[in-house]
mmCIF file of C-alpha atoms in Angstrom:
data_model
loop_
_atom_site.group_PDB
_atom_site.id
_atom_site.type_symbol
_atom_site.label_atom_id
_atom_site.label_comp_id
_atom_site.label_asym_id
_atom_site.label_seq_id
_atom_site.Cartn_x
_atom_site.Cartn_y
_atom_site.Cartn_z
ATOM 1 C CA MET A 297 18.372 16.804 21.802
ATOM 2 C CA ASN A 298 16.417 19.550 20.354
ATOM 3 C CA SER A 299 12.914 18.218 19.495
ATOM 4 C CA LYS A 300 12.652 20.550 16.466
ATOM 5 C CA SER A 301 15.651 18.997 14.685
ATOM 6 C CA GLU A 302 14.423 15.550 15.587
ATOM 7 C CA TYR A 303 10.958 15.969 14.111
ATOM 8 C CA SER A 304 11.840 18.055 11.030
ATOM 9 C CA LYS A 305 13.605 15.133 9.214
ATOM 10 C CA ARG A 306 13.209 14.908 5.350
ATOM 11 C CA VAL A 307 11.589 11.610 4.547
ATOM 12 C CA ALA A 308 11.717 9.570 1.341
ATOM 13 C CA LEU A 309 8.608 7.443 1.425
ATOM 14 C CA VAL A 310 8.313 4.030 -0.308
ATOM 15 C CA LEU A 311 4.819 2.628 -0.616
ATOM 16 C CA GLY A 312 4.364 -0.992 -1.706
ATOM 17 C CA SER A 313 1.759 -2.859 -3.550
ATOM 18 C CA GLY A 314 -0.849 -5.032 -1.909
ATOM 19 C CA GLY A 315 -4.421 -4.213 -2.900
ATOM 20 C CA ALA A 316 -6.725 -3.116 -0.294
ATOM 21 C CA ARG A 317 -4.017 -3.280 2.272
ATOM 22 C CA GLY A 318 -2.504 -0.259 0.597
ATOM 23 C CA TYR A 319 -5.024 1.782 2.464
ATOM 24 C CA ALA A 320 -2.674 1.507 5.412
ATOM 25 C CA HIS A 321 -0.442 3.964 3.470
ATOM 26 C CA ILE A 322 -2.778 6.762 4.244
ATOM 27 C CA GLY A 323 -2.468 6.159 8.033
ATOM 28 C CA VAL A 324 1.390 6.106 7.650
ATOM 29 C CA ILE A 325 1.207 9.468 5.888
ATOM 30 C CA ASP A 326 -1.168 10.832 8.606
ATOM 31 C CA GLU A 327 1.205 9.883 11.338
ATOM 32 C CA LEU A 328 4.281 11.293 9.569
ATOM 33 C CA GLU A 329 2.696 14.664 9.063
ATOM 34 C CA ALA A 330 1.309 14.690 12.670
ATOM 35 C CA ARG A 331 4.914 14.457 13.820
ATOM 36 C CA GLY A 332 6.048 17.123 11.574
ATOM 37 C CA TYR A 333 8.133 15.078 9.164
ATOM 38 C CA GLN A 334 8.535 16.449 5.655
ATOM 39 C CA ILE A 335 7.941 13.961 2.827
ATOM 40 C CA ILE A 336 10.398 15.031 0.094
ATOM 41 C CA SER A 337 9.986 12.100 -2.420
ATOM 42 C CA ILE A 338 7.645 9.184 -2.992
ATOM 43 C CA SER A 339 8.170 5.890 -4.784
ATOM 44 C CA GLY A 340 5.121 3.672 -5.198
ATOM 45 C CA CYS A 341 3.881 0.615 -6.813
ATOM 46 C CA SER A 342 0.231 -0.302 -7.463
ATOM 47 C CA MET A 343 -1.827 0.862 -4.466
ATOM 48 C CA GLY A 344 1.356 2.651 -3.298
ATOM 49 C CA ALA A 345 1.545 4.546 -6.549
ATOM 50 C CA LEU A 346 -2.086 5.409 -6.290
ATOM 51 C CA VAL A 347 -2.052 6.648 -2.742
ATOM 52 C CA GLY A 348 1.354 8.345 -3.070
ATOM 53 C CA GLY A 349 0.262 10.071 -6.275
ATOM 54 C CA ILE A 350 -2.985 11.231 -4.809
ATOM 55 C CA HIS A 351 -1.213 12.650 -1.808
ATOM 56 C CA ALA A 352 1.403 14.480 -3.837
ATOM 57 C CA ALA A 353 -1.439 16.050 -5.855
ATOM 58 C CA GLY A 354 -2.996 17.235 -2.484
ATOM 59 C CA GLN A 355 -6.077 15.237 -2.987
ATOM 60 C CA LEU A 356 -5.662 12.590 -0.229
ATOM 61 C CA ASP A 357 -8.491 13.827 1.953
ATOM 62 C CA GLY A 358 -10.928 13.623 -0.899
ATOM 63 C CA TYR A 359 -9.883 10.171 -1.762
ATOM 64 C CA ARG A 360 -10.025 9.146 1.865
ATOM 65 C CA GLU A 361 -13.671 10.444 2.158
ATOM 66 C CA TRP A 362 -14.631 8.453 -0.826
ATOM 67 C CA VAL A 363 -13.081 5.062 0.010
ATOM 68 C CA CYS A 364 -14.167 5.139 3.716
ATOM 69 C CA ALA A 365 -17.837 5.543 2.506
ATOM 70 C CA LEU A 366 -17.712 2.389 0.320
ATOM 71 C CA ASP A 367 -19.223 -0.837 1.427
ATOM 72 C CA TYR A 368 -18.419 -4.209 -0.531
ATOM 73 C CA PHE A 369 -21.476 -3.696 -2.703
ATOM 74 C CA ASP A 370 -20.219 -0.432 -3.680
ATOM 75 C CA VAL A 371 -16.847 -1.981 -4.556
ATOM 76 C CA LEU A 372 -18.716 -4.523 -6.667
ATOM 77 C CA LYS A 373 -20.304 -1.893 -8.589
ATOM 78 C CA LEU A 374 -16.871 -0.334 -9.424
ATOM 79 C CA VAL A 375 -15.920 -3.703 -11.158
ATOM 80 C CA ASP A 376 -15.854 -3.372 -14.919
ATOM 81 C CA VAL A 377 -16.093 -6.972 -16.005
ATOM 82 C CA THR A 378 -14.728 -7.438 -19.438
ATOM 83 C CA TRP A 379 -13.412 -11.057 -19.706
ATOM 84 C CA SER A 380 -10.879 -9.973 -22.499
ATOM 85 C CA PRO A 381 -7.759 -12.163 -23.013
ATOM 86 C CA MET A 382 -5.725 -9.227 -21.395
ATOM 87 C CA GLY A 383 -7.581 -9.063 -18.097
ATOM 88 C CA ALA A 384 -10.917 -9.332 -16.453
ATOM 89 C CA MET A 385 -11.461 -5.650 -15.572
ATOM 90 C CA ARG A 386 -11.046 -2.315 -17.194
ATOM 91 C CA ALA A 387 -10.951 -0.334 -14.040
ATOM 92 C CA SER A 388 -12.532 2.470 -15.884
ATOM 93 C CA LYS A 389 -15.011 3.307 -13.049
ATOM 94 C CA VAL A 390 -12.254 3.643 -10.526
ATOM 95 C CA MET A 391 -10.091 5.684 -12.879
ATOM 96 C CA SER A 392 -13.135 8.016 -13.486
ATOM 97 C CA LYS A 393 -13.301 8.905 -9.901
ATOM 98 C CA LEU A 394 -9.534 9.446 -9.735
ATOM 99 C CA GLU A 395 -9.826 11.816 -12.625
ATOM 100 C CA GLN A 396 -12.248 13.812 -10.760
ATOM 101 C CA LEU A 397 -9.640 14.162 -8.134
ATOM 102 C CA ILE A 398 -6.412 14.764 -10.017
ATOM 103 C CA GLY A 399 -7.628 15.719 -13.506
ATOM 104 C CA GLU A 400 -4.617 16.243 -15.951
ATOM 105 C CA THR A 401 -2.051 16.686 -13.331
ATOM 106 C CA LEU A 402 1.454 16.026 -14.630
ATOM 107 C CA ILE A 403 3.984 14.204 -12.331
ATOM 108 C CA GLU A 404 6.582 16.852 -12.910
ATOM 109 C CA ASP A 405 4.166 19.550 -11.600
ATOM 110 C CA LEU A 406 3.571 17.827 -8.284
ATOM 111 C CA ALA A 407 4.687 19.418 -5.005
ATOM 112 C CA ILE A 408 6.564 16.199 -4.116
ATOM 113 C CA PRO A 409 8.637 14.245 -6.582
ATOM 114 C CA VAL A 410 7.006 11.068 -7.313
ATOM 115 C CA THR A 411 8.059 7.788 -9.058
ATOM 116 C CA THR A 412 5.393 5.137 -9.934
ATOM 117 C CA VAL A 413 6.576 1.724 -10.983
ATOM 118 C CA ALA A 414 5.087 -0.413 -13.709
ATOM 119 C CA THR A 415 6.230 -3.609 -15.513
ATOM 120 C CA ASP A 416 6.802 -3.855 -19.280
ATOM 121 C CA LEU A 417 5.545 -7.187 -20.351
ATOM 122 C CA ILE A 418 7.354 -6.945 -23.810
ATOM 123 C CA ARG A 419 10.809 -6.134 -22.455
ATOM 124 C CA GLN A 420 10.355 -7.790 -19.084
ATOM 125 C CA ARG A 421 11.657 -4.903 -17.062
ATOM 126 C CA GLU A 422 10.611 -2.203 -14.761
ATOM 127 C CA VAL A 423 9.381 1.136 -16.003
ATOM 128 C CA TRP A 424 9.651 4.225 -13.834
ATOM 129 C CA PHE A 425 7.129 7.068 -14.453
ATOM 130 C CA GLN A 426 8.755 10.306 -13.216
ATOM 131 C CA SER A 427 6.966 12.692 -15.709
ATOM 132 C CA GLY A 428 3.894 12.743 -17.854
ATOM 133 C CA PRO A 429 0.273 12.291 -16.837
ATOM 134 C CA LEU A 430 -0.196 11.107 -13.261
ATOM 135 C CA LEU A 431 -3.354 9.344 -14.057
ATOM 136 C CA GLN A 432 -1.762 7.299 -16.720
ATOM 137 C CA ALA A 433 1.161 6.434 -14.593
ATOM 138 C CA ILE A 434 -1.281 5.116 -11.762
ATOM 139 C CA ARG A 435 -3.360 3.186 -14.145
ATOM 140 C CA ALA A 436 -0.261 1.356 -15.570
ATOM 141 C CA SER A 437 0.980 0.584 -12.025
ATOM 142 C CA ILE A 438 -2.248 -0.902 -10.849
ATOM 143 C CA ALA A 439 -2.883 -3.318 -13.711
ATOM 144 C CA VAL A 440 -2.650 -6.594 -12.033
ATOM 145 C CA PRO A 441 -1.525 -9.178 -14.665
ATOM 146 C CA GLY A 442 -4.564 -11.156 -15.912
ATOM 147 C CA ILE A 443 -7.009 -9.143 -13.670
ATOM 148 C CA ILE A 444 -6.822 -5.561 -14.714
ATOM 149 C CA THR A 445 -6.341 -4.835 -18.398
ATOM 150 C CA PRO A 446 -2.948 -3.595 -19.246
ATOM 151 C CA VAL A 447 -1.889 -0.118 -20.629
ATOM 152 C CA HIS A 448 -0.515 0.149 -24.079
ATOM 153 C CA PHE A 449 2.006 2.898 -24.080
ATOM 154 C CA GLY A 450 3.832 3.236 -27.437
ATOM 155 C CA ASP A 451 5.477 -0.285 -27.974
ATOM 156 C CA GLN A 452 5.157 -1.072 -24.287
ATOM 157 C CA VAL A 453 2.482 -3.321 -22.681
ATOM 158 C CA LEU A 454 2.446 -2.037 -19.186
ATOM 159 C CA VAL A 455 1.118 -3.946 -15.936
ATOM 160 C CA ASP A 456 1.411 -3.753 -12.122
ATOM 161 C CA GLY A 457 4.864 -2.952 -11.016
ATOM 162 C CA GLY A 458 4.526 -5.412 -8.283
ATOM 163 C CA LEU A 459 5.292 -8.242 -10.791
ATOM 164 C CA LEU A 460 8.941 -7.356 -10.523
ATOM 165 C CA ASN A 461 9.292 -4.829 -7.775
ATOM 166 C CA PRO A 462 6.492 -4.540 -5.149
ATOM 167 C CA LEU A 463 8.473 -2.271 -2.796
ATOM 168 C CA PRO A 464 10.432 0.076 -4.972
ATOM 169 C CA ILE A 465 13.178 1.431 -2.627
ATOM 170 C CA MET A 466 15.851 2.120 -5.269
ATOM 171 C CA PRO A 467 14.039 5.262 -6.722
ATOM 172 C CA THR A 468 14.448 7.076 -3.409
ATOM 173 C CA LEU A 469 18.123 6.438 -3.040
ATOM 174 C CA SER A 470 19.050 9.749 -4.763
ATOM 175 C CA SER A 471 16.573 11.891 -2.931
ATOM 176 C CA HIS A 472 19.058 13.157 -0.259
ATOM 177 C CA ALA A 473 16.548 12.288 2.481
ATOM 178 C CA ASP A 474 17.496 11.968 6.159
ATOM 179 C CA MET A 475 15.507 8.844 6.383
ATOM 180 C CA VAL A 476 14.067 6.303 3.985
ATOM 181 C CA LEU A 477 10.765 4.844 5.259
ATOM 182 C CA ALA A 478 9.218 1.791 3.441
ATOM 183 C CA VAL A 479 5.808 0.383 3.914
ATOM 184 C CA ASN A 480 5.493 -3.154 2.932
ATOM 185 C CA VAL A 481 1.848 -4.303 2.810
ATOM 186 C CA THR A 482 2.519 -7.849 1.664
ATOM 187 C CA ALA A 483 4.568 -8.873 4.718
ATOM 188 C CA GLN A 484 4.954 -12.588 5.546
ATOM 189 C CA SER A 485 4.225 -13.567 9.111
ATOM 190 C CA PRO A 486 5.123 -16.718 11.062
ATOM 191 C CA TYR A 487 1.267 -17.369 11.548
ATOM 192 C CA PRO A 488 -1.716 -15.786 10.095
ATOM 193 C CA VAL A 489 -2.755 -12.561 12.074
ATOM 194 C CA THR A 490 -6.049 -10.742 11.714
ATOM 195 C CA LEU A 491 -6.631 -7.073 11.350
ATOM 196 C CA GLU A 492 -8.332 -7.019 14.722
ATOM 197 C CA GLU A 493 -5.365 -8.683 16.381
ATOM 198 C CA LEU A 494 -3.096 -5.795 15.237
ATOM 199 C CA LEU A 495 -5.398 -2.851 16.109
ATOM 200 C CA PRO A 496 -5.500 -1.373 19.658
ATOM 201 C CA ALA A 497 -8.109 -3.071 21.727
ATOM 202 C CA GLU A 498 -10.795 -0.314 21.416
ATOM 203 C CA GLU A 499 -10.435 -0.068 17.730
ATOM 204 C CA ALA A 500 -10.395 -3.709 17.239
ATOM 205 C CA ALA A 501 -13.646 -4.031 19.231
ATOM 206 C CA GLN A 502 -15.308 -1.416 16.890
ATOM 207 C CA GLU A 503 -14.207 -3.227 13.801
ATOM 208 C CA HIS A 504 -15.361 -6.573 15.127
ATOM 209 C CA ALA A 505 -18.671 -5.172 16.150
ATOM 210 C CA ARG A 506 -19.211 -3.578 12.688
ATOM 211 C CA GLU A 507 -18.366 -6.910 10.829
ATOM 212 C CA LYS A 508 -20.701 -8.821 13.311
ATOM 213 C CA ALA A 509 -23.531 -6.370 12.641
ATOM 214 C CA LEU A 510 -23.164 -6.950 8.887
ATOM 215 C CA GLU A 511 -23.247 -10.752 9.325
ATOM 216 C CA ALA A 512 -26.379 -10.508 11.442
ATOM 217 C CA GLU A 513 -28.183 -8.444 8.768
ATOM 218 C CA GLY A 514 -27.080 -11.180 6.241
ATOM 219 C CA GLN A 515 -24.711 -8.767 4.530
ATOM 220 C CA GLY A 516 -21.565 -10.272 5.956
ATOM 221 C CA PHE A 517 -18.510 -10.384 3.595
ATOM 222 C CA ALA A 518 -17.534 -13.851 4.662
ATOM 223 C CA GLY A 519 -20.897 -15.322 3.603
ATOM 224 C CA TRP A 520 -20.797 -13.396 0.398
ATOM 225 C CA MET A 521 -17.292 -14.658 -0.434
ATOM 226 C CA ALA A 522 -18.515 -18.276 0.166
ATOM 227 C CA GLY A 523 -21.201 -17.615 -2.440
ATOM 228 C CA VAL A 524 -18.602 -16.250 -4.856
ATOM 229 C CA ARG A 525 -16.404 -19.288 -4.559
ATOM 230 C CA GLU A 526 -19.390 -21.704 -4.991
ATOM 231 C CA GLN A 527 -20.203 -19.698 -8.138
ATOM 232 C CA ALA A 528 -16.586 -20.077 -9.267
ATOM 233 C CA GLN A 529 -16.571 -23.789 -8.742
ATOM 234 C CA ARG A 530 -19.702 -24.183 -10.883
ATOM 235 C CA MET A 531 -18.346 -21.914 -13.537
ATOM 236 C CA PHE A 532 -15.058 -23.886 -13.830
ATOM 237 C CA ALA A 533 -16.750 -27.248 -13.665
ATOM 238 C CA SER A 534 -18.942 -26.198 -16.724
ATOM 239 C CA ARG A 535 -15.846 -24.806 -18.641
ATOM 240 C CA GLY A 536 -16.940 -21.304 -18.382
ATOM 241 C CA GLY A 537 -20.798 -21.572 -17.880
ATOM 242 C CA ASP A 538 -23.948 -22.655 -19.600
ATOM 243 C CA ALA A 539 -25.051 -21.229 -22.974
ATOM 244 C CA ASP A 540 -27.562 -18.825 -21.392
ATOM 245 C CA ASP A 541 -24.852 -17.172 -19.156
ATOM 246 C CA ASP A 542 -25.200 -14.133 -21.388
ATOM 247 C CA ALA A 543 -28.508 -13.581 -19.937
ATOM 248 C CA ASP A 544 -27.155 -13.541 -16.336
ATOM 249 C CA CYS A 545 -27.629 -10.318 -14.352
ATOM 250 C CA GLU A 546 -24.813 -7.952 -13.744
ATOM 251 C CA GLN A 547 -24.515 -8.926 -10.161
ATOM 252 C CA LEU A 548 -23.965 -12.615 -11.086
ATOM 253 C CA ALA A 549 -21.329 -11.676 -13.455
ATOM 254 C CA THR A 550 -19.407 -9.664 -10.935
ATOM 255 C CA ARG A 551 -19.756 -12.503 -8.478
ATOM 256 C CA ARG A 552 -18.230 -14.870 -10.838
ATOM 257 C CA ALA A 553 -15.507 -12.299 -11.731
ATOM 258 C CA TRP A 554 -14.486 -12.104 -8.065
ATOM 259 C CA GLY A 555 -14.561 -15.806 -7.814
ATOM 260 C CA ARG A 556 -11.993 -16.236 -10.405
ATOM 261 C CA LEU A 557 -9.954 -13.423 -9.181
ATOM 262 C CA ASP A 558 -9.916 -14.691 -5.569
ATOM 263 C CA MET A 559 -7.340 -17.303 -6.169
ATOM 264 C CA MET A 560 -5.359 -15.113 -8.756
ATOM 265 C CA LEU A 561 -4.941 -12.334 -6.309
ATOM 266 C CA ALA A 562 -3.922 -14.673 -3.463
ATOM 267 C CA SER A 563 -1.225 -16.148 -5.673
ATOM 268 C CA PHE A 564 -0.021 -12.808 -6.765
ATOM 269 C CA ASP A 565 0.258 -11.765 -3.095
ATOM 270 C CA ILE A 566 2.603 -14.743 -2.333
ATOM 271 C CA THR A 567 4.876 -13.700 -5.117
ATOM 272 C CA GLN A 568 5.012 -10.186 -4.035
ATOM 273 C CA ALA A 569 5.688 -11.050 -0.434
ATOM 274 C CA ALA A 570 8.745 -12.910 -1.487
ATOM 275 C CA LEU A 571 9.894 -10.277 -3.855
ATOM 276 C CA ALA A 572 9.446 -7.555 -1.215
ATOM 277 C CA ARG A 573 11.624 -9.527 1.188
ATOM 278 C CA TYR A 574 14.480 -9.508 -1.293
ATOM 279 C CA LYS A 575 14.102 -5.830 -1.974
ATOM 280 C CA VAL A 576 14.301 -5.020 1.713
ATOM 281 C CA ALA A 577 17.423 -7.304 2.032
ATOM 282 C CA GLY A 578 19.105 -5.530 -0.831
ATOM 283 C CA TYR A 579 18.196 -1.896 0.044
ATOM 284 C CA PRO A 580 17.420 -1.884 3.806
ATOM 285 C CA PRO A 581 15.322 1.234 4.607
ATOM 286 C CA ASP A 582 15.975 3.162 7.779
ATOM 287 C CA VAL A 583 12.356 2.393 8.944
ATOM 288 C CA LEU A 584 10.320 -0.526 7.749
ATOM 289 C CA ILE A 585 6.616 -0.833 8.521
ATOM 290 C CA GLU A 586 5.146 -4.280 7.698
ATOM 291 C CA VAL A 587 1.437 -4.962 7.277
ATOM 292 C CA PRO A 588 0.989 -8.806 7.260
ATOM 293 C CA LYS A 589 -0.749 -9.992 4.029
ATOM 294 C CA SER A 590 -3.083 -12.198 6.195
ATOM 295 C CA VAL A 591 -4.872 -9.103 7.757
ATOM 296 C CA CYS A 592 -7.221 -9.131 4.775
ATOM 297 C CA GLY A 593 -7.556 -10.084 1.200
ATOM 298 C CA ALA A 594 -6.229 -7.944 -1.404
ATOM 299 C CA TYR A 595 -9.759 -7.149 -2.720
ATOM 300 C CA GLU A 596 -11.316 -6.221 0.664
ATOM 301 C CA PHE A 597 -11.590 -2.489 -0.422
ATOM 302 C CA HIS A 598 -14.713 -1.972 1.857
ATOM 303 C CA ARG A 599 -12.471 -2.110 4.962
ATOM 304 C CA ALA A 600 -10.566 1.258 4.283
ATOM 305 C CA GLU A 601 -11.299 2.930 7.612
ATOM 306 C CA ALA A 602 -9.860 0.039 9.632
ATOM 307 C CA LEU A 603 -6.885 -0.377 7.413
ATOM 308 C CA ILE A 604 -6.041 3.337 7.606
ATOM 309 C CA ARG A 605 -6.195 3.181 11.323
ATOM 310 C CA LEU A 606 -3.942 0.074 11.274
ATOM 311 C CA GLY A 607 -1.427 1.891 9.199
ATOM 312 C CA ARG A 608 -1.329 4.730 11.548
ATOM 313 C CA HIS A 609 -1.098 2.450 14.573
ATOM 314 C CA LEU A 610 1.866 0.538 13.117
ATOM 315 C CA ALA A 611 3.603 3.986 12.103
ATOM 316 C CA VAL A 612 3.346 5.106 15.689
ATOM 317 C CA GLN A 613 5.094 1.959 16.872
ATOM 318 C CA ALA A 614 7.784 2.080 14.205
ATOM 319 C CA LEU A 615 8.485 5.768 14.671
ATOM 320 C CA ASP A 616 8.508 5.546 18.369
ATOM 321 C CA ARG A 617 11.231 2.808 17.971
ATOM 322 C CA HIS A 618 13.252 4.832 15.563
ATOM 323 C CA GLU A 619 12.997 8.129 17.478
ATOM 324 C CA GLY A 620 13.860 6.351 20.708
ATOM 325 C CA SER A 621 16.882 4.740 19.040
ATOM 326 C CA HIS A 622 17.856 8.195 17.718
ATOM 327 C CA ARG A 623 17.611 9.803 21.100
ATOM 328 C CA ALA A 624 19.701 6.914 22.667
ATOM 329 C CA LYS A 625 22.454 7.289 20.138
ATOM 330 C CA ALA A 626 22.457 11.113 20.618
ATOM 331 C CA TYR A 627 22.767 10.649 24.452
ATOM 332 C CA GLN A 628 25.594 8.080 24.032
ATOM 333 C CA ALA A 629 27.450 10.582 21.805
ATOM 334 C CA GLU A 630 27.141 13.395 24.329
ATOM 335 C CA ALA A 631 28.112 11.061 27.232
ATOM 336 C CA SER A 632 31.401 10.062 25.310
ATOM 337 C CA ILE A 633 32.627 13.648 25.387
ATOM 338 C CA VAL A 634 34.964 13.927 28.291
ATOM 339 C CA GLU A 635 37.509 16.558 29.635
ATOM 340 C CA PRO A 636 40.888 15.859 27.971
ATOM 341 C CA PRO A 637 43.495 14.280 30.352
ATOM 342 C CA GLN A 638 45.825 16.473 32.308
ATOM 343 C CA THR A 639 49.236 16.914 30.852
ATOM 344 C CA PRO A 640 52.209 15.611 32.967
ATOM 345 C CA HIS A 641 53.339 19.074 34.253
ATOM 346 C CA GLU A 642 49.781 19.624 35.528
ATOM 347 C CA VAL A 643 49.733 16.529 37.725
ATOM 348 C CA PRO A 644 50.332 17.561 41.296
ATOM 349 C CA PRO A 645 53.485 16.125 42.926
ATOM 350 C CA THR A 646 53.080 13.204 45.360
ATOM 351 C CA SER A 647 54.816 13.155 48.680
ATOM 352 C CA GLY A 648 57.512 10.693 49.240
#
């Protein structure tokens, strides 16, 4: 088979929700482009909407550079704790950075058609953004219920699309693509699997060494999260804290925020994993890349570099399988072409 025709396929890309695991989407896009695939449409939810929109706007390299430089203390500084009835965080600091990258870009002006998916709490239905300000569409799609404050758009109250559709395959069905590739970053697995277990040995060793070095310096994420959970237990036990909580420092406030969010995000992950499985069953993509939800917490945004590498590694495996199957089918089709049988008058006479 001609390699050019094989690697010039038009791809409809579906990028699912899943918090920090959505960084794997970047690695998948890297591998698609390295193989010469043309992404002709993108449908995304939550982090999938963010990464897909940023890519379509041509700013993925700038976004990658920013997130790969973040450690978890940087991530904490991005948390806008508000404790309003509608959510714990405003996400204004994150959105300010995204605004620097994409400005007032409109979805209809993007080089690649993009659909971002949110959920309307009032009408209890999906909302697809296919036009209008990209920044607003991303903000609505990432508003995890109870965690990030929703977006009020007309008479709609919009939150994370993952509430109803964490893997929005349907918007890509009319794109006339040669292949639909979906990336599910809340995949369920028979047993918990770590990020290091899925990475190639050399890259896994690098990630393990990095985490171990942080732990040795007293800056390890595991120890920090243990402190967060302890703070959360104390806070809940005292029904929200003591009277002098208002005098607490900003760091203590953000630690308590993450303590509350820890369980909420884990619960949301479970729901999204089940919903994504149903979406795949209803609309099976041609290629499905699955990132187990156990590789890291939805909030571990400081692990961007390793998660991007994981996304690319899993994309290599999935695309190798797909292309291998494609070549095998082409070979079988060629082998099935045989010379037509001879007509009776062409058959040489036999001797008696």
